[in-house]
Structure formats: structure tokens, C-alpha cells
GROMACS .gro file of C-alpha atoms in nm:
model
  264
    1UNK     CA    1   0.000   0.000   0.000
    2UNK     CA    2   0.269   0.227   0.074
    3UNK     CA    3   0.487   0.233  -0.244
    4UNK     CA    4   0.098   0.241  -0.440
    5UNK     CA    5   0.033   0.577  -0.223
    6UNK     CA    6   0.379   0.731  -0.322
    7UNK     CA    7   0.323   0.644  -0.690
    8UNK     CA    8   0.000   0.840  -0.672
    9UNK     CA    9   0.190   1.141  -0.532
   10UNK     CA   10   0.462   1.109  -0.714
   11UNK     CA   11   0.265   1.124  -1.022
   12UNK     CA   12   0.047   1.402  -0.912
   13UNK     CA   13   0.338   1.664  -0.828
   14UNK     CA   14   0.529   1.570  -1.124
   15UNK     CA   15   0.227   1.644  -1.383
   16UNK     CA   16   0.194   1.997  -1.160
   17UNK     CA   17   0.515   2.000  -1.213
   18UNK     CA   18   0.493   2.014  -1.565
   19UNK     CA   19   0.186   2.160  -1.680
   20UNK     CA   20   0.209   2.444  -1.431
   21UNK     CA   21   0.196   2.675  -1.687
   22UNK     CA   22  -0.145   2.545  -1.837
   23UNK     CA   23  -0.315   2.529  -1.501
   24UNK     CA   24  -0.183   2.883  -1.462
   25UNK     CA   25  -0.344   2.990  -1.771
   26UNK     CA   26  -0.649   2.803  -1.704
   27UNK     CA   27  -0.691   2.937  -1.341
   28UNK     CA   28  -0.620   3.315  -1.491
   29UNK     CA   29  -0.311   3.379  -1.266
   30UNK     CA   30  -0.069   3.629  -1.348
   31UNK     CA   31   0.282   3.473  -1.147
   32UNK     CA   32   0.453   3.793  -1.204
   33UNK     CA   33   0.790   3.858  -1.334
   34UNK     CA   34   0.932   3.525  -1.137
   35UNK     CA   35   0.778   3.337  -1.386
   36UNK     CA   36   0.612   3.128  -1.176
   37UNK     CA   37   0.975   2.952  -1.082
   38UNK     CA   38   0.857   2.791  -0.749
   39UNK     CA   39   0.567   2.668  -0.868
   40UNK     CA   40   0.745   2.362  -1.048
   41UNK     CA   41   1.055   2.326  -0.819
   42UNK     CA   42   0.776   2.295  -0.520
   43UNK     CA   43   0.609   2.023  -0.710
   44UNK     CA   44   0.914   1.834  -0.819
   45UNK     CA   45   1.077   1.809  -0.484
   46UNK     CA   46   0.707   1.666  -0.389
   47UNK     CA   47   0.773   1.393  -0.654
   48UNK     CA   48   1.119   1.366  -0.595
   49UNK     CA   49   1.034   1.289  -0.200
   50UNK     CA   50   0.760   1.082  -0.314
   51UNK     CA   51   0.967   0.881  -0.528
   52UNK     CA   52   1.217   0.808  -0.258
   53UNK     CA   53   0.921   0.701  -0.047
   54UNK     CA   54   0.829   0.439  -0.329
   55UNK     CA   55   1.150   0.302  -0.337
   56UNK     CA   56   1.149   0.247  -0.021
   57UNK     CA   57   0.845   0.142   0.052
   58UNK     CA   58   0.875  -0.100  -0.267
   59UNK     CA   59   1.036  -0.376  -0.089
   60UNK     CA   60   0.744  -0.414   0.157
   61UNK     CA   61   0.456  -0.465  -0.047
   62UNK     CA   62   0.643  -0.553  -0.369
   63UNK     CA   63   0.393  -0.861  -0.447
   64UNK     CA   64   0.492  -0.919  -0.823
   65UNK     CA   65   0.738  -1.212  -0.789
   66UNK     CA   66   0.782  -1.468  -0.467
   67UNK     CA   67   0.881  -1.258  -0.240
   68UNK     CA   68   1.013  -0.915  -0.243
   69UNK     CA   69   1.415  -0.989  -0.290
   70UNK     CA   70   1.312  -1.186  -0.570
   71UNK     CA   71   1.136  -0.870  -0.708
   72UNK     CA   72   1.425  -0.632  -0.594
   73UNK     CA   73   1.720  -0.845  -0.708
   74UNK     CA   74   1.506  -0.838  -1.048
   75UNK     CA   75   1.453  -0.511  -1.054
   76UNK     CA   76   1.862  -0.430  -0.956
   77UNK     CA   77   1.962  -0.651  -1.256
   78UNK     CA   78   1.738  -0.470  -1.579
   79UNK     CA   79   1.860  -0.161  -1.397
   80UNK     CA   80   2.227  -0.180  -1.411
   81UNK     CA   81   2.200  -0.353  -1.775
   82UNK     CA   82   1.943  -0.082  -1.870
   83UNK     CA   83   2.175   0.204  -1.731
   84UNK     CA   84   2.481   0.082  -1.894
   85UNK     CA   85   2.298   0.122  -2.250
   86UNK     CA   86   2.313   0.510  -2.178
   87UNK     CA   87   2.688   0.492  -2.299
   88UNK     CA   88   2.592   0.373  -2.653
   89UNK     CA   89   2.550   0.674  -2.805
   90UNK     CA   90   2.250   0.806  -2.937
   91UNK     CA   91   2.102   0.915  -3.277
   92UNK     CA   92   1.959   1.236  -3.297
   93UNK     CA   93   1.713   1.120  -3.012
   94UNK     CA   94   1.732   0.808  -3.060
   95UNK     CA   95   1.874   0.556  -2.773
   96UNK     CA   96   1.792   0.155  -2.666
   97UNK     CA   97   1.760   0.242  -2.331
   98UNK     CA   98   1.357   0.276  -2.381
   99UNK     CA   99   1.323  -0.083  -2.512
  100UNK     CA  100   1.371  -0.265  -2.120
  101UNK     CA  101   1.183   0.015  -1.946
  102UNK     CA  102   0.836  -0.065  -2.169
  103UNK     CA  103   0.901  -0.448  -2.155
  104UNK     CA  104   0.963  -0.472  -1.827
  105UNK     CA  105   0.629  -0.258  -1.724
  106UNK     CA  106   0.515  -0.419  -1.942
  107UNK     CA  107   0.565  -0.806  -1.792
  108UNK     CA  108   0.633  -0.724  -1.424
  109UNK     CA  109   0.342  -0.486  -1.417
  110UNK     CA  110   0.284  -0.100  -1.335
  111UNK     CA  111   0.507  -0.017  -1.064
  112UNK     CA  112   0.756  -0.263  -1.145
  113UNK     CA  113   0.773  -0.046  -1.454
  114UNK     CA  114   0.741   0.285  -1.310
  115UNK     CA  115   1.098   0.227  -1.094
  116UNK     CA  116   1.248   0.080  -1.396
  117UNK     CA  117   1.187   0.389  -1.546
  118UNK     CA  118   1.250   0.600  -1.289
  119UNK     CA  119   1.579   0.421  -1.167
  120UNK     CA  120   1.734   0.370  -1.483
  121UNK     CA  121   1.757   0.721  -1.559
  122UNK     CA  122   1.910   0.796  -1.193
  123UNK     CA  123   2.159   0.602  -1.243
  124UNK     CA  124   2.255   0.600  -1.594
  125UNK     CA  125   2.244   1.007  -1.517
  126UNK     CA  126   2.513   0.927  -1.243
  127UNK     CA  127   2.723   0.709  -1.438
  128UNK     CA  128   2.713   0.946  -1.719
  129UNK     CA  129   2.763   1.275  -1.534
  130UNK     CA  130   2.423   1.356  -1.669
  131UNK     CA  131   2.269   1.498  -1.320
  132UNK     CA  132   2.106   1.848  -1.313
  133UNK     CA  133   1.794   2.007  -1.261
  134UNK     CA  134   1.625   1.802  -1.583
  135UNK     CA  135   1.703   1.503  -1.371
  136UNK     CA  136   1.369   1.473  -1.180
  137UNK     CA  137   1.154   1.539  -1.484
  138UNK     CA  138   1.335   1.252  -1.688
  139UNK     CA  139   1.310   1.028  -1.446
  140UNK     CA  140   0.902   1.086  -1.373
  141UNK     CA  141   0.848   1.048  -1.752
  142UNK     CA  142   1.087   0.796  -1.846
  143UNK     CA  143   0.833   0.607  -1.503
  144UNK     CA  144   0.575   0.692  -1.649
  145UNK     CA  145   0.680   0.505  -1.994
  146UNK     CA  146   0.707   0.195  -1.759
  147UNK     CA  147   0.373   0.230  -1.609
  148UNK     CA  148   0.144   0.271  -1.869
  149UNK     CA  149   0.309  -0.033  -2.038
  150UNK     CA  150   0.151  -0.258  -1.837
  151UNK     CA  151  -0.181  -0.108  -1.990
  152UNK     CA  152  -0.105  -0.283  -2.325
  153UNK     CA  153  -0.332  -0.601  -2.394
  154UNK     CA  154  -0.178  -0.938  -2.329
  155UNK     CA  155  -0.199  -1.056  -2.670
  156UNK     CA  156   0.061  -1.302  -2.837
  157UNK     CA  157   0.223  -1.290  -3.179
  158UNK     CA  158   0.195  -0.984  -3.416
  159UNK     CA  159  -0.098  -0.815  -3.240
  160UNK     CA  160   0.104  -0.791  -2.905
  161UNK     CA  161   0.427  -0.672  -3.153
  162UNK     CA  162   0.242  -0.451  -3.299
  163UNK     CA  163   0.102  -0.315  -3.034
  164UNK     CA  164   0.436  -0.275  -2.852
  165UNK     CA  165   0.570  -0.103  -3.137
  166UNK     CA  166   0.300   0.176  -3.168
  167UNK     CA  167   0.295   0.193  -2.804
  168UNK     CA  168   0.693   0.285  -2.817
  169UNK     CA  169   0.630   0.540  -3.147
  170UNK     CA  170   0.355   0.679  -2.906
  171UNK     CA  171   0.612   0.766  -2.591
  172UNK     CA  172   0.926   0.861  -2.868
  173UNK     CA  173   0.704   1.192  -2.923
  174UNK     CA  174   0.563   1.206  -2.571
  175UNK     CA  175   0.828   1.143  -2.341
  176UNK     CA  176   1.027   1.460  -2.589
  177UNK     CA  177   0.652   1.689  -2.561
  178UNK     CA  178   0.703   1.593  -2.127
  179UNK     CA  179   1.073   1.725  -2.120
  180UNK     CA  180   1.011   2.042  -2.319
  181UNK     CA  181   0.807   2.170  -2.058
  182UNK     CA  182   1.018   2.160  -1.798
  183UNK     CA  183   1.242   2.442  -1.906
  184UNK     CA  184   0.977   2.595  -2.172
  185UNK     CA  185   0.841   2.860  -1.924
  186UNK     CA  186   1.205   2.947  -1.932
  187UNK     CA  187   1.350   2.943  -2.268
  188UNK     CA  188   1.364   3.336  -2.303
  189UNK     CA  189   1.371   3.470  -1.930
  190UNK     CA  190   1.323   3.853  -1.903
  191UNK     CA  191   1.121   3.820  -2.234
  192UNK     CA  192   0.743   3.946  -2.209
  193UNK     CA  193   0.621   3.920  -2.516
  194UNK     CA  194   0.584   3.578  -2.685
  195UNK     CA  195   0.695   3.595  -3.000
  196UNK     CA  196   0.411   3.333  -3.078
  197UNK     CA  197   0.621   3.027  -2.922
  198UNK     CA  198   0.740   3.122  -2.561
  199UNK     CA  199   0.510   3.161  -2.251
  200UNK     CA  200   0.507   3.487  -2.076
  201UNK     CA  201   0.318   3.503  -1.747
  202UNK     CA  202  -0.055   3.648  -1.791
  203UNK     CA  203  -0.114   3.461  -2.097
  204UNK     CA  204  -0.441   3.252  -2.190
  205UNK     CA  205  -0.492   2.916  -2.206
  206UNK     CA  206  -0.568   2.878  -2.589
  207UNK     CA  207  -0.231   3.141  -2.611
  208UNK     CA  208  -0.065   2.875  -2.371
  209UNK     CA  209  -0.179   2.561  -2.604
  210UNK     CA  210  -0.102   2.737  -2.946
  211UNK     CA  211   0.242   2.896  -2.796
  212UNK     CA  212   0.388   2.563  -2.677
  213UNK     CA  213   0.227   2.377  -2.966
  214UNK     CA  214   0.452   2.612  -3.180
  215UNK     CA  215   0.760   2.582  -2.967
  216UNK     CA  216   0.736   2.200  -2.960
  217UNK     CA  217   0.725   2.143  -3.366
  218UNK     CA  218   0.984   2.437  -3.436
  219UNK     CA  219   1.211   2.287  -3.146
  220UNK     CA  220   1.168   1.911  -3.117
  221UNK     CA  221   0.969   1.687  -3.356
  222UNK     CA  222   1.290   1.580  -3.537
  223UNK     CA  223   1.441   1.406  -3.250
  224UNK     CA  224   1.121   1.302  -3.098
  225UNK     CA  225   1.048   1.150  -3.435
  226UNK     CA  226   1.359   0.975  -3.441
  227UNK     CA  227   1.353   0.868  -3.125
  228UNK     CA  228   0.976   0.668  -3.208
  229UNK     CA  229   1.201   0.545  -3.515
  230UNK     CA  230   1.441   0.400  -3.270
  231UNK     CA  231   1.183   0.294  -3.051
  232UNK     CA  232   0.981   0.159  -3.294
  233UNK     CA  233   1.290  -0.065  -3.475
  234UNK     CA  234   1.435  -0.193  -3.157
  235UNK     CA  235   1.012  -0.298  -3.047
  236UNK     CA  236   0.983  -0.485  -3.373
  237UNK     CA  237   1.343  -0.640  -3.398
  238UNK     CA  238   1.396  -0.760  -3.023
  239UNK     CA  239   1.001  -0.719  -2.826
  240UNK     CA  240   0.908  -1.058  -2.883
  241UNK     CA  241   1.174  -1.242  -2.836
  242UNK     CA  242   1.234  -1.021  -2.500
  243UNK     CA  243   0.884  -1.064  -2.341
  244UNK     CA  244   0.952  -1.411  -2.359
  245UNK     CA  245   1.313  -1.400  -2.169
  246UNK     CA  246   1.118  -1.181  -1.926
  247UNK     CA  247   0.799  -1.354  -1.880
  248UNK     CA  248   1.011  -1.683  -1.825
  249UNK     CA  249   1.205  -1.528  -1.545
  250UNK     CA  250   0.902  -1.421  -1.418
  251UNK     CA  251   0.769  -1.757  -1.377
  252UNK     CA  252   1.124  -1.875  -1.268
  253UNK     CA  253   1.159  -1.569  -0.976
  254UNK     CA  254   0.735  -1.659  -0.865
  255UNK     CA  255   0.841  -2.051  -0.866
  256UNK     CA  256   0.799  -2.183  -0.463
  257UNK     CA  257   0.964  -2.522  -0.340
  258UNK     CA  258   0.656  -2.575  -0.122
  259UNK     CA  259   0.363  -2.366  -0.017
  260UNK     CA  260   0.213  -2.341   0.355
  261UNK     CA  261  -0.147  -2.512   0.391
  262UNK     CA  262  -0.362  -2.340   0.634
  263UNK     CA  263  -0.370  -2.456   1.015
  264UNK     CA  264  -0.717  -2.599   1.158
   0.00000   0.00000   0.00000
């Protein structure tokens, strides 16, 4: 129950987090010439906190293999292998280490996936001297990736390939639309007029939508499109036969010698 309660909150402050600026728009607050600059760092130390609460809490109440150090040790291993695909270097957006966090959500279920996510990108970001203030944000959508994988149908064959590769051309362009918004409401500081893509405190919420909307395809659809590419040629080359490594160590890690009958 605890790590379920700390994925809730964890998810709540991080999309505050990022879509501040809408619900600013939306609520008709004017933040003033800060920007608004608390707003997300308050919510993203809430996730952050929250986060460390789920990882903690994971252990206790892990329930997806036999016990939770089966689950953990698990977990540990697609981590570190998942982490040490940050060093092969990526192309123009694109990078493998998106095709373990949607398989494993996708197998070991929604908060299994959520810390691969969220995990992986810790501490492939420490490995790789890749820490800063983007760190949080990654990691909550990179989670996020994870969770709704376990959404996906259990189907078998094509369909489920399919499936897993429209799912991963899905998340190229949205986990790219995520991290543009967490330094968006900054990308011209001091400016206060738009110039039709930036966000300047006081605006509307259809000046919000169409502002970003513009920012977003003059700044990133080429990477986020090659990154579904990737995403999309690593799903159809190597999803099946993964699922199936994965769901068999699933059944391997759940496998009891003996199981206690109930007294009187």
C-alpha cells in the first residue's frame, strides 16, 4: 500500500510540475515577473520525495514475484543492464535504453515499470555525469513510460508486436513533448512578449496551447520522431523475443519449493 500511495503522489506533483503553466493559464493567474519559478521546483521536490518514499516502501509490499528480494534483485539486474545502455551513443534522439523500461512494465506490471523507469535514468544520469535540474523530470516520464506499459493487452504474436511497437512510437514523441516543458516557461527569461512560441506570465490558455504547440514542432519533432524510429525498430526487432526471456524469469523468480497449507 505504501509504495501504491507514493506512486500516486509522485505522479500528481510531477504532472503539476509540468503543466504548471497550463493550469496557470487556465486558473487566470498572473505569477509575475518570477515566472512562476517555485511553482514547479515545489512540485518536483514533492515527486522527488515521493519517489524516494516508493522506493522504499517498494520492498514491503512488492507482491509481483515470490517474495520481495526476488522482485528487488530483479529489478537491480534490468537496472544496471538498462543504465549501462546510456553509454551507446545516441542518434539524434534516438537511444535503446527505452526498449527494457516498456518491456519490463510491461511483464512485471505498473510499478515494477514505473521504478524501472525511474531508476534507470538515476543512475545512468550518475554514471554518465548527466545529473542536473532536468534530472527529476526525466526520471518521472521515463516512469511513467514503464507504467502505462503494463496497460497494453496481453496478446501473443503480431498483435502484441504490434502493439508494442505503436505503443513505443507513441512515448518517442511524448516522453520529448514531457521534457520540453520543464524548461519551456524558461527558454527566453526577461522576455514578455511571446513571440508566438514562448510563454510569458498572464497569458491565456488557448495562447498557452497554441504557444507551446509552436515551440514544440519548431524545437523538437525531429528528435522526438527519431527517437519513435528508434523505438519503434528496436520494439519490432527484439520485443518478442524479450517478453519471452522476461515472462520466463518471471515464472522462474514466482516458482515456490513448497507452499504453507492453512492450520485448523
Amino acid at each position: 500500500m505504501t509504495s501504491t500511495v507514493s506512486l500516486l503522489f509522485a505522479s500528481i506533483g510531477g504532472l503539476l510540475a509540468f503543466f504548471y503553466p497550463f493550469l496557470l493559464a487556465a486558473a487566470g493567474y498572473d505569477p509575475g515577473p518570477t515566472r512562476g519559478i517555485e511553482v514547479p521546483l515545489l512540485f518536483a521536490a514533492l515527486a522527488f520525495v515521493s519517489l524516494i518514499v516508493l522506493v522504499t516502501g517498494f520492498a514491503d509490499d512488492a507482491g509481483i514475484l515470490a517474495d520481495p528480494a526476488r522482485t528487488i534483485a530483479v529489478l537491480a539486474v534490468l537496472v544496471a543492464v538498462d543504465s549501462l545502455l546510456r553509454f551507446v551513443p545516441s542518434l539524434i534522439g534516438a537511444s535503446p535504453i527505452f526498449l527494457l523500461i516498456v518491456l519490463s512494465g510491461y511483464v512485471f506490471g505498473a510499478r515494477f515499470g514505473f521504478l524501472m523507469g525511474t531508476l534507470t535514468l538515476l543512475v545512468s544520469a550518475a554514471l554518465t555525469g548527466g545529473i542536473g535540474p532536468w534530472l527529476p523530470f526525466q526520471m518521472l516520464a521515463a516512469g511513467w513510460m514503464g507504467l502505462t506499459a503494463s496497460w497494453l493487452p496481453r496478446w501473443r504474436g503480431w498483435p502484441r508486436r504490434l502493439a508494442l511497437v505503436a505503443f513505443g512510437v507513441l512515448w518517442g514523441f511524448a516522453f520529448g513533448a514531457l521534457m520540453n516543458l520543464w524548461f519551456w516557461p524558461f527558454a527566453a527569461p526577461g522576455v514578455a512578449e511571446s513571440g508566438g512560441i514562448y510563454w510569458t506570465p498572464g497569458m491565456t490558455l488557448s495562447e498557452t496551447i497554441a504557444a507551446y504547440t509552436r515551440f514544440y514542432f519548431a524545437t523538437s519533432l525531429l528528435f522526438d520522431g527519431t527517437r519513435a524510429l528508434g523505438n519503434a525498430a528496436l520494439l519490432l526487432l527484439l520485443g518478442e523475443p524479450l517478453v519471452m526471456v522476461l515472462e520466463r524469469w518471471k515464472v522462474r523468480s514466482s516458482w515456490h519449493p513448497w507452499y504453507e497449507l492453512p492450520t485448523g
